[in-house]
PDB file of C-alpha atoms in Angstrom:
ATOM      1  CA  MET A1365     141.838  75.435 111.354  1.00 45.00           C
ATOM      2  CA  GLY A1366     142.248  78.890 109.848  1.00 54.00           C
ATOM      3  CA  THR A1367     142.110  77.462 106.313  1.00 55.00           C
ATOM      4  CA  ILE A1368     138.870  75.588 107.046  1.00 52.00           C
ATOM      5  CA  ALA A1369     137.313  78.738 108.503  1.00 45.00           C
ATOM      6  CA  LEU A1370     138.369  80.648 105.390  1.00 45.00           C
ATOM      7  CA  TYR A1371     136.755  78.039 103.115  1.00 41.00           C
ATOM      8  CA  ILE A1372     133.556  78.183 105.148  1.00 44.00           C
ATOM      9  CA  THR A1373     133.520  81.985 105.010  1.00 40.00           C
ATOM     10  CA  PHE A1374     134.012  82.034 101.238  1.00 40.00           C
ATOM     11  CA  GLY A1375     131.418  79.289 100.852  1.00 39.00           C
ATOM     12  CA  ILE A1376     128.830  81.267 102.790  1.00 39.00           C
ATOM     13  CA  LEU A1377     129.704  84.425 100.855  1.00 43.00           C
ATOM     14  CA  GLY A1378     129.368  82.537  97.572  1.00 41.00           C
ATOM     15  CA  LEU A1379     125.967  81.173  98.551  1.00 44.00           C
ATOM     16  CA  TRP A1380     124.866  84.667  99.576  1.00 45.00           C
ATOM     17  CA  LEU A1381     125.953  86.131  96.228  1.00 47.00           C
ATOM     18  CA  LEU A1382     124.295  83.330  94.253  1.00 45.00           C
ATOM     19  CA  GLY A1383     121.182  83.661  96.377  1.00 50.00           C
ATOM     20  CA  ASN A1384     120.987  87.384  95.723  1.00 51.00           C
ATOM     21  CA  LEU A1385     121.424  86.865  91.980  1.00 48.00           C
ATOM     22  CA  PHE A1386     118.620  84.299  92.078  1.00 48.00           C
ATOM     23  CA  THR A1387     116.231  86.350  94.193  1.00 57.00           C
ATOM     24  CA  SER A1388     116.974  89.541  92.237  1.00 62.00           C
ATOM     25  CA  THR A1389     115.898  87.837  89.014  1.00 66.00           C
ATOM     26  CA  LEU A1390     113.012  86.130  90.757  1.00 72.00           C
ATOM     27  CA  GLN A1391     111.736  89.426  92.178  1.00 76.00           C
ATOM     28  CA  ASP A1392     111.045  90.886  88.741  1.00 82.00           C
ATOM     29  CA  PHE A1393     109.244  87.731  87.621  1.00 81.00           C
ATOM     30  CA  PHE A1394     107.421  87.452  90.932  1.00 81.00           C
ATOM     31  CA  ILE A1395     106.194  91.066  90.989  1.00 91.00           C
ATOM     32  CA  PHE A1396     105.606  92.176  87.401  1.00 94.00           C
ATOM     33  CA  ARG A1397     103.465  90.291  84.864  1.00 95.00           C
ATOM     34  CA  PRO A1398     102.769  92.931  82.223  1.00 96.00           C
ATOM     35  CA  GLU A1399     100.813  92.655  79.020  1.00 97.00           C
ATOM     36  CA  LYS A1400     102.518  94.825  76.409  1.00 97.00           C
ATOM     37  CA  LEU A1401     100.465  96.668  73.807  1.00 98.00           C
ATOM     38  CA  PRO A1402     101.632  98.395  70.617  1.00 97.00           C
ATOM     39  CA  ALA A1403     101.418 102.178  70.551  1.00 95.00           C
ATOM     40  CA  SER A1404      98.804 101.876  67.811  1.00 96.00           C
ATOM     41  CA  TYR A1405      96.465  99.736  69.920  1.00 97.00           C
ATOM     42  CA  THR A1406      92.912 101.101  70.273  1.00 97.00           C
ATOM     43  CA  PHE A1407      91.052 100.271  73.482  1.00 98.00           C
ATOM     44  CA  GLN A1408      87.484  99.050  73.155  1.00 96.00           C
ATOM     45  CA  PHE A1409      85.064  99.985  75.939  1.00 97.00           C
ATOM     46  CA  GLU A1410      81.338 100.625  76.028  1.00 96.00           C
ATOM     47  CA  ALA A1411      81.830 104.038  77.618  1.00 96.00           C
ATOM     48  CA  PRO A1412      83.709 106.876  75.918  1.00 95.00           C
ATOM     49  CA  TYR A1413      87.133 107.633  77.330  1.00 97.00           C
ATOM     50  CA  GLN A1414      90.061 109.969  76.901  1.00 98.00           C
ATOM     51  CA  GLU A1415      93.539 108.556  76.468  1.00 98.00           C
ATOM     52  CA  VAL A1416      96.185 110.486  78.415  1.00 98.00           C
ATOM     53  CA  THR A1417      99.984 110.345  78.264  1.00 98.00           C
ATOM     54  CA  LEU A1418     102.027 111.413  81.293  1.00 98.00           C
ATOM     55  CA  GLU A1419     105.668 112.329  80.671  1.00 98.00           C
ATOM     56  CA  THR A1420     107.467 111.504  83.916  1.00 97.00           C
ATOM     57  CA  VAL A1421     110.955 111.149  85.395  1.00 96.00           C
ATOM     58  CA  ASN A1422     113.833 109.279  83.788  1.00 95.00           C
ATOM     59  CA  GLY A1423     112.140 108.820  80.443  1.00 95.00           C
ATOM     60  CA  GLY A1424     108.842 107.544  81.778  1.00 96.00           C
ATOM     61  CA  ARG A1425     105.929 107.702  79.357  1.00 98.00           C
ATOM     62  CA  ILE A1426     102.804 106.594  81.180  1.00 99.00           C
ATOM     63  CA  ASN A1427      99.619 105.641  79.374  1.00 99.00           C
ATOM     64  CA  ALA A1428      96.365 106.378  81.209  1.00 99.00           C
ATOM     65  CA  LEU A1429      92.622 106.342  80.575  1.00 99.00           C
ATOM     66  CA  TRP A1430      90.028 108.782  81.883  1.00 99.00           C
ATOM     67  CA  PHE A1431      86.349 107.881  82.012  1.00 98.00           C
ATOM     68  CA  LEU A1432      83.598 110.364  82.861  1.00 98.00           C
ATOM     69  CA  ALA A1433      80.491 109.059  84.616  1.00 97.00           C
ATOM     70  CA  GLN A1434      78.509 111.650  82.671  1.00 95.00           C
ATOM     71  CA  PRO A1435      79.949 111.802  79.143  1.00 90.00           C
ATOM     72  CA  GLY A1436      81.126 115.245  78.173  1.00 90.00           C
ATOM     73  CA  ARG A1437      81.062 116.610  81.722  1.00 94.00           C
ATOM     74  CA  ILE A1438      83.751 116.370  84.393  1.00 95.00           C
ATOM     75  CA  GLY A1439      82.091 115.122  87.552  1.00 95.00           C
ATOM     76  CA  ASP A1440      82.462 116.229  91.148  1.00 95.00           C
ATOM     77  CA  LYS A1441      84.550 113.256  92.300  1.00 98.00           C
ATOM     78  CA  CYS A1442      87.068 110.793  90.909  1.00 99.00           C
ATOM     79  CA  ILE A1443      88.679 107.431  91.608  1.00 99.00           C
ATOM     80  CA  LEU A1444      92.441 107.383  91.009  1.00 99.00           C
ATOM     81  CA  TYR A1445      93.031 103.660  90.505  1.00 99.00           C
ATOM     82  CA  PHE A1446      96.286 101.696  90.685  1.00 99.00           C
ATOM     83  CA  HIS A1447      95.797  98.185  89.335  1.00 99.00           C
ATOM     84  CA  GLY A1448      97.280  94.767  90.085  1.00 98.00           C
ATOM     85  CA  ASN A1449     100.455  93.187  88.743  1.00 97.00           C
ATOM     86  CA  LYS A1450      99.031  91.272  85.769  1.00 97.00           C
ATOM     87  CA  GLY A1451      97.796  92.509  82.427  1.00 97.00           C
ATOM     88  CA  SER A1452      97.302  96.082  81.292  1.00 98.00           C
ATOM     89  CA  LEU A1453      94.590  98.712  80.972  1.00 98.00           C
ATOM     90  CA  LYS A1454      92.993  96.385  78.456  1.00 98.00           C
ATOM     91  CA  ARG A1455      92.127  94.146  81.419  1.00 97.00           C
ATOM     92  CA  TRP A1456      91.690  96.636  84.241  1.00 98.00           C
ATOM     93  CA  ALA A1457      89.989  99.716  82.835  1.00 98.00           C
ATOM     94  CA  HIS A1458      86.611  97.973  82.629  1.00 98.00           C
ATOM     95  CA  LEU A1459      86.306  98.660  86.363  1.00 98.00           C
ATOM     96  CA  TYR A1460      84.920 102.077  85.485  1.00 98.00           C
ATOM     97  CA  HIS A1461      81.546 100.251  85.420  1.00 97.00           C
ATOM     98  CA  PHE A1462      81.726  99.614  89.160  1.00 98.00           C
ATOM     99  CA  PHE A1463      82.526 103.197  90.117  1.00 98.00           C
ATOM    100  CA  PHE A1464      80.059 104.764  87.700  1.00 98.00           C
ATOM    101  CA  ARG A1465      77.319 103.305  89.928  1.00 96.00           C
ATOM    102  CA  TYR A1466      78.312 105.796  92.597  1.00 97.00           C
ATOM    103  CA  GLY A1467      78.792 108.759  90.275  1.00 97.00           C
ATOM    104  CA  TYR A1468      82.597 108.661  90.213  1.00 98.00           C
ATOM    105  CA  ASP A1469      84.781 109.519  87.268  1.00 98.00           C
ATOM    106  CA  PHE A1470      87.624 107.039  86.846  1.00 99.00           C
ATOM    107  CA  PHE A1471      91.322 107.628  86.086  1.00 99.00           C
ATOM    108  CA  ILE A1472      93.678 104.659  85.751  1.00 99.00           C
ATOM    109  CA  ILE A1473      97.299 104.299  84.647  1.00 99.00           C
ATOM    110  CA  ASP A1474      99.467 101.506  83.281  1.00 99.00           C
ATOM    111  CA  TYR A1475     102.847 101.098  84.961  1.00 98.00           C
ATOM    112  CA  ARG A1476     106.162 101.232  83.119  1.00 96.00           C
ATOM    113  CA  SER A1477     106.482  98.221  80.779  1.00 95.00           C
ATOM    114  CA  TYR A1478     102.712  97.606  80.999  1.00 98.00           C
ATOM    115  CA  GLY A1479     100.440  98.173  78.011  1.00 98.00           C
ATOM    116  CA  LYS A1480     101.589 101.237  76.080  1.00 98.00           C
ATOM    117  CA  SER A1481     103.597 102.677  78.978  1.00 98.00           C
ATOM    118  CA  ARG A1482     107.341 102.897  78.555  1.00 98.00           C
ATOM    119  CA  GLY A1483     110.331 103.537  80.778  1.00 96.00           C
ATOM    120  CA  GLN A1484     112.785 101.736  83.008  1.00 94.00           C
ATOM    121  CA  LYS A1485     111.140 100.085  85.988  1.00 93.00           C
ATOM    122  CA  GLY A1486     112.401 100.857  89.463  1.00 93.00           C
ATOM    123  CA  GLN A1487     110.758 101.596  92.782  1.00 95.00           C
ATOM    124  CA  GLN A1488     111.479 105.318  92.833  1.00 96.00           C
ATOM    125  CA  ASN A1489     110.595 105.748  89.158  1.00 97.00           C
ATOM    126  CA  MET A1490     107.262 104.027  89.683  1.00 98.00           C
ATOM    127  CA  TYR A1491     106.505 106.008  92.836  1.00 98.00           C
ATOM    128  CA  ALA A1492     107.194 109.179  90.837  1.00 98.00           C
ATOM    129  CA  ASP A1493     104.802 107.980  88.136  1.00 98.00           C
ATOM    130  CA  ALA A1494     102.100 107.493  90.767  1.00 99.00           C
ATOM    131  CA  LEU A1495     102.607 111.051  92.007  1.00 99.00           C
ATOM    132  CA  ALA A1496     102.417 112.302  88.420  1.00 98.00           C
ATOM    133  CA  ALA A1497      99.070 110.531  88.061  1.00 99.00           C
ATOM    134  CA  TYR A1498      97.875 112.234  91.236  1.00 99.00           C
ATOM    135  CA  ASP A1499      99.072 115.634  90.005  1.00 98.00           C
ATOM    136  CA  TRP A1500      97.158 115.155  86.759  1.00 99.00           C
ATOM    137  CA  THR A1501      94.020 114.193  88.682  1.00 99.00           C
ATOM    138  CA  ARG A1502      94.369 117.251  90.937  1.00 98.00           C
ATOM    139  CA  GLN A1503      94.268 119.483  87.883  1.00 98.00           C
ATOM    140  CA  HIS A1504      90.673 118.359  87.374  1.00 98.00           C
ATOM    141  CA  TYR A1505      89.324 117.563  90.858  1.00 98.00           C
ATOM    142  CA  PRO A1506      89.714 119.009  94.361  1.00 98.00           C
ATOM    143  CA  ALA A1507      91.733 116.827  96.718  1.00 98.00           C
ATOM    144  CA  GLU A1508      88.754 116.186  98.992  1.00 98.00           C
ATOM    145  CA  GLN A1509      86.902 114.572  96.068  1.00 98.00           C
ATOM    146  CA  ILE A1510      89.678 112.174  95.044  1.00 99.00           C
ATOM    147  CA  THR A1511      89.560 108.601  96.329  1.00 99.00           C
ATOM    148  CA  LEU A1512      92.868 106.753  96.040  1.00 99.00           C
ATOM    149  CA  PHE A1513      92.253 103.082  95.287  1.00 99.00           C
ATOM    150  CA  GLY A1514      94.935 100.395  95.221  1.00 99.00           C
ATOM    151  CA  ARG A1515      94.520  96.813  94.113  1.00 99.00           C
ATOM    152  CA  SER A1516      97.188  94.253  95.099  1.00 98.00           C
ATOM    153  CA  LEU A1517     100.482  95.624  93.682  1.00 98.00           C
ATOM    154  CA  GLY A1518      98.703  98.932  93.130  1.00 99.00           C
ATOM    155  CA  CYS A1519      98.270  99.288  96.897  1.00 99.00           C
ATOM    156  CA  ALA A1520     101.961 100.198  97.064  1.00 98.00           C
ATOM    157  CA  PHE A1521     101.440 103.205  94.801  1.00 99.00           C
ATOM    158  CA  ALA A1522      98.134 104.282  96.308  1.00 99.00           C
ATOM    159  CA  THR A1523      99.571 104.156  99.833  1.00 99.00           C
ATOM    160  CA  PHE A1524     102.725 106.026  98.836  1.00 99.00           C
ATOM    161  CA  VAL A1525     100.671 108.800  97.233  1.00 99.00           C
ATOM    162  CA  ALA A1526      98.323 108.917 100.226  1.00 99.00           C
ATOM    163  CA  ALA A1527     101.279 109.457 102.553  1.00 99.00           C
ATOM    164  CA  GLN A1528     102.391 112.435 100.451  1.00 97.00           C
ATOM    165  CA  GLN A1529      99.224 114.091  99.179  1.00 99.00           C
ATOM    166  CA  PRO A1530      95.727 115.022 100.410  1.00 99.00           C
ATOM    167  CA  ALA A1531      92.679 113.075  99.275  1.00 99.00           C
ATOM    168  CA  ARG A1532      89.221 112.073 100.435  1.00 98.00           C
ATOM    169  CA  GLN A1533      90.163 108.532 101.464  1.00 99.00           C
ATOM    170  CA  LEU A1534      92.399 105.558 100.729  1.00 99.00           C
ATOM    171  CA  ILE A1535      90.907 102.179  99.829  1.00 99.00           C
ATOM    172  CA  LEU A1536      93.157  99.120  99.559  1.00 99.00           C
ATOM    173  CA  GLU A1537      92.000  95.803  98.130  1.00 99.00           C
ATOM    174  CA  THR A1538      94.129  92.682  98.770  1.00 98.00           C
ATOM    175  CA  PRO A1539      97.205  94.617  99.971  1.00 99.00           C
ATOM    176  CA  PHE A1540     100.479  93.193 101.280  1.00 98.00           C
ATOM    177  CA  SER A1541     102.444  94.662 104.179  1.00 98.00           C
ATOM    178  CA  SER A1542     105.686  94.774 102.192  1.00 96.00           C
ATOM    179  CA  MET A1543     107.207  92.914  99.286  1.00 91.00           C
ATOM    180  CA  LYS A1544     109.709  91.337 101.642  1.00 89.00           C
ATOM    181  CA  ASP A1545     106.935  89.999 103.884  1.00 92.00           C
ATOM    182  CA  LEU A1546     105.081  88.662 100.854  1.00 91.00           C
ATOM    183  CA  PHE A1547     108.198  87.040  99.398  1.00 83.00           C
ATOM    184  CA  PHE A1548     108.991  85.209 102.615  1.00 82.00           C
ATOM    185  CA  GLY A1549     105.333  84.283 102.955  1.00 79.00           C
ATOM    186  CA  TYR A1550     105.889  82.235  99.809  1.00 80.00           C
ATOM    187  CA  PHE A1551     109.427  81.097 100.627  1.00 77.00           C
ATOM    188  CA  PRO A1552     109.646  80.866 104.431  1.00 77.00           C
ATOM    189  CA  PHE A1553     112.549  78.404 104.192  1.00 71.00           C
ATOM    190  CA  LEU A1554     114.913  81.006 102.714  1.00 70.00           C
ATOM    191  CA  PRO A1555     117.267  82.853 105.098  1.00 67.00           C
ATOM    192  CA  ARG A1556     116.490  86.532 105.746  1.00 64.00           C
ATOM    193  CA  ILE A1557     119.758  87.749 104.279  1.00 63.00           C
ATOM    194  CA  PHE A1558     118.792  88.665 100.739  1.00 69.00           C
ATOM    195  CA  PHE A1559     118.721  92.068  99.089  1.00 71.00           C
ATOM    196  CA  PHE A1560     115.362  93.418  97.920  1.00 79.00           C
ATOM    197  CA  LYS A1561     115.378  96.005  95.159  1.00 86.00           C
ATOM    198  CA  TYR A1562     111.604  96.451  95.466  1.00 92.00           C
ATOM    199  CA  HIS A1563     110.412  97.066  99.008  1.00 92.00           C
ATOM    200  CA  PHE A1564     106.968  98.528  98.306  1.00 96.00           C
ATOM    201  CA  SER A1565     106.449  98.792 102.057  1.00 97.00           C
ATOM    202  CA  ASN A1566     102.832  99.662 102.712  1.00 98.00           C
ATOM    203  CA  LYS A1567     103.398  99.237 106.432  1.00 98.00           C
ATOM    204  CA  HIS A1568     105.981 102.027 106.286  1.00 98.00           C
ATOM    205  CA  TYR A1569     103.747 104.580 104.565  1.00 98.00           C
ATOM    206  CA  LEU A1570     100.364 103.647 106.020  1.00 98.00           C
ATOM    207  CA  PRO A1571     100.909 105.414 109.386  1.00 98.00           C
ATOM    208  CA  GLN A1572     101.592 108.643 107.467  1.00 98.00           C
ATOM    209  CA  VAL A1573      98.132 108.715 105.855  1.00 99.00           C
ATOM    210  CA  PRO A1574      96.067 111.340 107.735  1.00 98.00           C
ATOM    211  CA  TYR A1575      92.636 110.533 106.268  1.00 98.00           C
ATOM    212  CA  PRO A1576      90.394 107.428 106.366  1.00 98.00           C
ATOM    213  CA  VAL A1577      91.837 104.084 105.277  1.00 99.00           C
ATOM    214  CA  ASN A1578      89.771 100.991 104.497  1.00 99.00           C
ATOM    215  CA  ILE A1579      91.307  97.612 103.686  1.00 99.00           C
ATOM    216  CA  PHE A1580      89.494  94.693 102.047  1.00 99.00           C
ATOM    217  CA  GLN A1581      91.023  91.222 102.216  1.00 98.00           C
ATOM    218  CA  GLY A1582      89.734  87.710 101.558  1.00 98.00           C
ATOM    219  CA  ASP A1583      90.539  85.006 104.080  1.00 97.00           C
ATOM    220  CA  ARG A1584      91.188  82.480 101.286  1.00 98.00           C
ATOM    221  CA  ASP A1585      93.551  84.611  99.244  1.00 97.00           C
ATOM    222  CA  LEU A1586      96.413  82.458  97.968  1.00 96.00           C
ATOM    223  CA  VAL A1587      98.195  85.320  96.183  1.00 96.00           C
ATOM    224  CA  VAL A1588      98.395  87.662  99.165  1.00 97.00           C
ATOM    225  CA  PRO A1589      97.812  85.403 102.177  1.00 96.00           C
ATOM    226  CA  ILE A1590      95.706  87.035 104.846  1.00 97.00           C
ATOM    227  CA  ALA A1591      98.569  86.587 107.330  1.00 96.00           C
ATOM    228  CA  VAL A1592     100.646  88.984 105.200  1.00 97.00           C
ATOM    229  CA  ALA A1593      97.819  91.509 104.835  1.00 98.00           C
ATOM    230  CA  GLU A1594      97.115  91.313 108.575  1.00 98.00           C
ATOM    231  CA  LYS A1595     100.558  92.778 109.248  1.00 98.00           C
ATOM    232  CA  LEU A1596      99.028  96.118 108.244  1.00 98.00           C
ATOM    233  CA  ARG A1597      96.564  96.137 111.144  1.00 98.00           C
ATOM    234  CA  PRO A1598      99.006  97.580 113.711  1.00 98.00           C
ATOM    235  CA  HIS A1599      99.648 100.506 111.364  1.00 98.00           C
ATOM    236  CA  LEU A1600      96.017 101.596 111.102  1.00 98.00           C
ATOM    237  CA  LYS A1601      94.846 104.581 113.129  1.00 98.00           C
ATOM    238  CA  PRO A1602      91.568 104.914 115.054  1.00 97.00           C
ATOM    239  CA  GLY A1603      88.696 105.127 112.600  1.00 96.00           C
ATOM    240  CA  ASP A1604      90.405 103.054 109.904  1.00 98.00           C
ATOM    241  CA  ALA A1605      89.005  99.598 109.137  1.00 98.00           C
ATOM    242  CA  PHE A1606      90.222  96.176 108.026  1.00 98.00           C
ATOM    243  CA  HIS A1607      87.380  94.246 106.384  1.00 98.00           C
ATOM    244  CA  VAL A1608      87.811  90.470 106.110  1.00 98.00           C
ATOM    245  CA  ILE A1609      85.674  88.900 103.388  1.00 98.00           C
ATOM    246  CA  GLU A1610      85.013  85.334 104.503  1.00 98.00           C
ATOM    247  CA  GLY A1611      85.524  82.911 101.638  1.00 98.00           C
ATOM    248  CA  GLY A1612      87.009  85.628  99.450  1.00 98.00           C
ATOM    249  CA  SER A1613      90.110  84.972  97.368  1.00 98.00           C
ATOM    250  CA  HIS A1614      92.365  87.348  95.457  1.00 97.00           C
ATOM    251  CA  ASN A1615      90.194  88.161  92.467  1.00 97.00           C
ATOM    252  CA  ASN A1616      86.589  87.747  93.546  1.00 98.00           C
ATOM    253  CA  LEU A1617      85.836  90.120  96.426  1.00 98.00           C
ATOM    254  CA  MET A1618      83.330  92.029  94.289  1.00 97.00           C
ATOM    255  CA  HIS A1619      81.141  88.924  94.290  1.00 97.00           C
ATOM    256  CA  TYR A1620      80.491  89.191  98.036  1.00 98.00           C
ATOM    257  CA  ASP A1621      77.663  91.158  99.604  1.00 97.00           C
ATOM    258  CA  LEU A1622      79.808  92.437 102.483  1.00 97.00           C
ATOM    259  CA  TYR A1623      82.304  93.944 100.052  1.00 98.00           C
ATOM    260  CA  ASN A1624      79.563  95.696  98.094  1.00 98.00           C
ATOM    261  CA  TRP A1625      77.733  96.951 101.186  1.00 98.00           C
ATOM    262  CA  LYS A1626      80.914  98.393 102.669  1.00 98.00           C
ATOM    263  CA  MET A1627      82.043  99.874  99.369  1.00 98.00           C
ATOM    264  CA  LYS A1628      78.639 101.461  98.828  1.00 97.00           C
ATOM    265  CA  ALA A1629      78.837 103.090 102.253  1.00 97.00           C
ATOM    266  CA  LEU A1630      82.341 104.429 101.577  1.00 98.00           C
ATOM    267  CA  LEU A1631      81.631 105.782  98.123  1.00 97.00           C
ATOM    268  CA  GLU A1632      78.236 107.297  98.869  1.00 93.00           C
ATOM    269  CA  GLN A1633      79.212 109.072 102.085  1.00 78.00           C
TER     270      GLN A1633
END
């Protein structure tokens, strides 16, 4: 009987180790879908921009773009934008168009291994990069005129910064409660015994944000199911808001009137 129990124990341990090796590899593929760009690449946008390089911790070299709503003049307010998990600044920086409508300058970074950015990925490294982006923005704008904006994966960095640093407001579009919640939202049949090297727990940091928080989520989002985003509701304080865009999916909320009305109210206030 003791031998059988020993075999079972080693069998379970072996499955746990194999499972962790599998999920560890899967986590990187699941979370990060970067587009890499050569250092010589020249971005093409209709508006003029300034390319910025942030030297950060542990060899991080973060590529960023800065757009001014009024060319040649630093404006009164700025969006610090953290983009989603696919692509690079080549894809995401065009969003300056949207924020220019409301008179905002626009500063956006590429994460490590994305675009021209370099450095070893890792949760703490990437959090430090986000803080470095905030510090750079603060050199040019007062805290009360900085809006932190996170999109999907970028919500993790925007929320982390918001829990540490002052700003005007925090806006999250298609956020998840934590990477663990999102992972098991996709794979509910897996046992809850696996190690996660990326937690990106928005639900942990959200209660520490002292200024207004607004969340936008589509009820037909297949990338971040609304059930996962809804786990953030209990962590909102009075005055914060969770806006559900009926019919909205992961990449089309800007096409809905409710999104644009609410965003207009937030950015023009």
